[in-house]
Amino acid sequence: MYQGFMYYMRWYRDFFVDGWNDMGPSEYGMLLLSIGVFGWILMKNSVRR
C-alpha cells in the first residue's frame, strides 16, 4: 500500500514539475492572475469584525 501511495506521489510531483519547467510567459501570467483573483475573492468574502 505504501509503495502504491509513493508511486502516485512521484507521478504527481513529476507531472507538476514538468508543467512548471515547460511554462511559457503567458501561462505564468495566467497563473499569477488566477492566484490574484482567487486571493481577492477570499479577502472580499472574509468575515468582517
mmCIF file of C-alpha atoms in Angstrom:
data_model
loop_
_atom_site.group_PDB
_atom_site.id
_atom_site.type_symbol
_atom_site.label_atom_id
_atom_site.label_comp_id
_atom_site.label_asym_id
_atom_site.label_seq_id
_atom_site.Cartn_x
_atom_site.Cartn_y
_atom_site.Cartn_z
ATOM 1 C CA MET A 1 0.000 0.000 0.000
ATOM 2 C CA TYR A 2 2.836 2.390 0.867
ATOM 3 C CA GLN A 3 4.588 1.696 -2.458
ATOM 4 C CA GLY A 4 1.393 2.447 -4.359
ATOM 5 C CA PHE A 5 0.986 5.719 -2.474
ATOM 6 C CA MET A 6 4.593 6.693 -3.173
ATOM 7 C CA TYR A 7 4.162 5.808 -6.859
ATOM 8 C CA TYR A 8 1.243 8.225 -7.172
ATOM 9 C CA MET A 9 3.048 10.926 -5.195
ATOM 10 C CA ARG A 10 6.061 10.663 -7.525
ATOM 11 C CA TRP A 11 3.769 10.779 -10.566
ATOM 12 C CA TYR A 12 2.015 13.945 -9.358
ATOM 13 C CA ARG A 13 5.342 15.530 -8.418
ATOM 14 C CA ASP A 14 6.806 14.799 -11.864
ATOM 15 C CA PHE A 15 3.612 15.993 -13.582
ATOM 16 C CA PHE A 16 3.634 19.369 -11.818
ATOM 17 C CA VAL A 17 7.406 19.850 -12.075
ATOM 18 C CA ASP A 18 7.300 19.168 -15.821
ATOM 19 C CA GLY A 19 4.413 21.606 -16.184
ATOM 20 C CA TRP A 20 6.297 24.250 -14.209
ATOM 21 C CA ASN A 21 9.517 23.795 -16.208
ATOM 22 C CA ASP A 22 7.709 23.948 -19.569
ATOM 23 C CA MET A 23 5.659 27.023 -18.635
ATOM 24 C CA GLY A 24 5.861 29.955 -21.007
ATOM 25 C CA PRO A 25 5.356 33.637 -20.214
ATOM 26 C CA SER A 26 1.636 33.624 -20.994
ATOM 27 C CA GLU A 27 0.978 30.563 -18.819
ATOM 28 C CA TYR A 28 2.976 32.112 -15.975
ATOM 29 C CA GLY A 29 0.971 35.324 -16.308
ATOM 30 C CA MET A 30 -2.306 33.405 -16.203
ATOM 31 C CA LEU A 31 -1.117 31.557 -13.092
ATOM 32 C CA LEU A 32 -0.288 34.825 -11.318
ATOM 33 C CA LEU A 33 -3.561 36.392 -12.420
ATOM 34 C CA SER A 34 -5.533 33.361 -11.203
ATOM 35 C CA ILE A 35 -3.809 33.437 -7.818
ATOM 36 C CA GLY A 36 -4.511 37.169 -7.530
ATOM 37 C CA VAL A 37 -8.205 36.797 -8.387
ATOM 38 C CA PHE A 38 -8.574 33.840 -6.020
ATOM 39 C CA GLY A 39 -6.943 35.815 -3.185
ATOM 40 C CA TRP A 40 -9.107 38.854 -3.906
ATOM 41 C CA ILE A 41 -12.265 36.706 -3.767
ATOM 42 C CA LEU A 42 -11.157 35.156 -0.473
ATOM 43 C CA MET A 43 -10.460 38.581 1.059
ATOM 44 C CA LYS A 44 -13.726 40.026 -0.281
ATOM 45 C CA ASN A 45 -15.778 37.197 1.221
ATOM 46 C CA SER A 46 -13.995 37.153 4.570
ATOM 47 C CA VAL A 47 -15.917 37.839 7.771
ATOM 48 C CA ARG A 48 -15.566 41.415 8.967
ATOM 49 C CA ARG A 49 -15.405 42.120 12.680
#
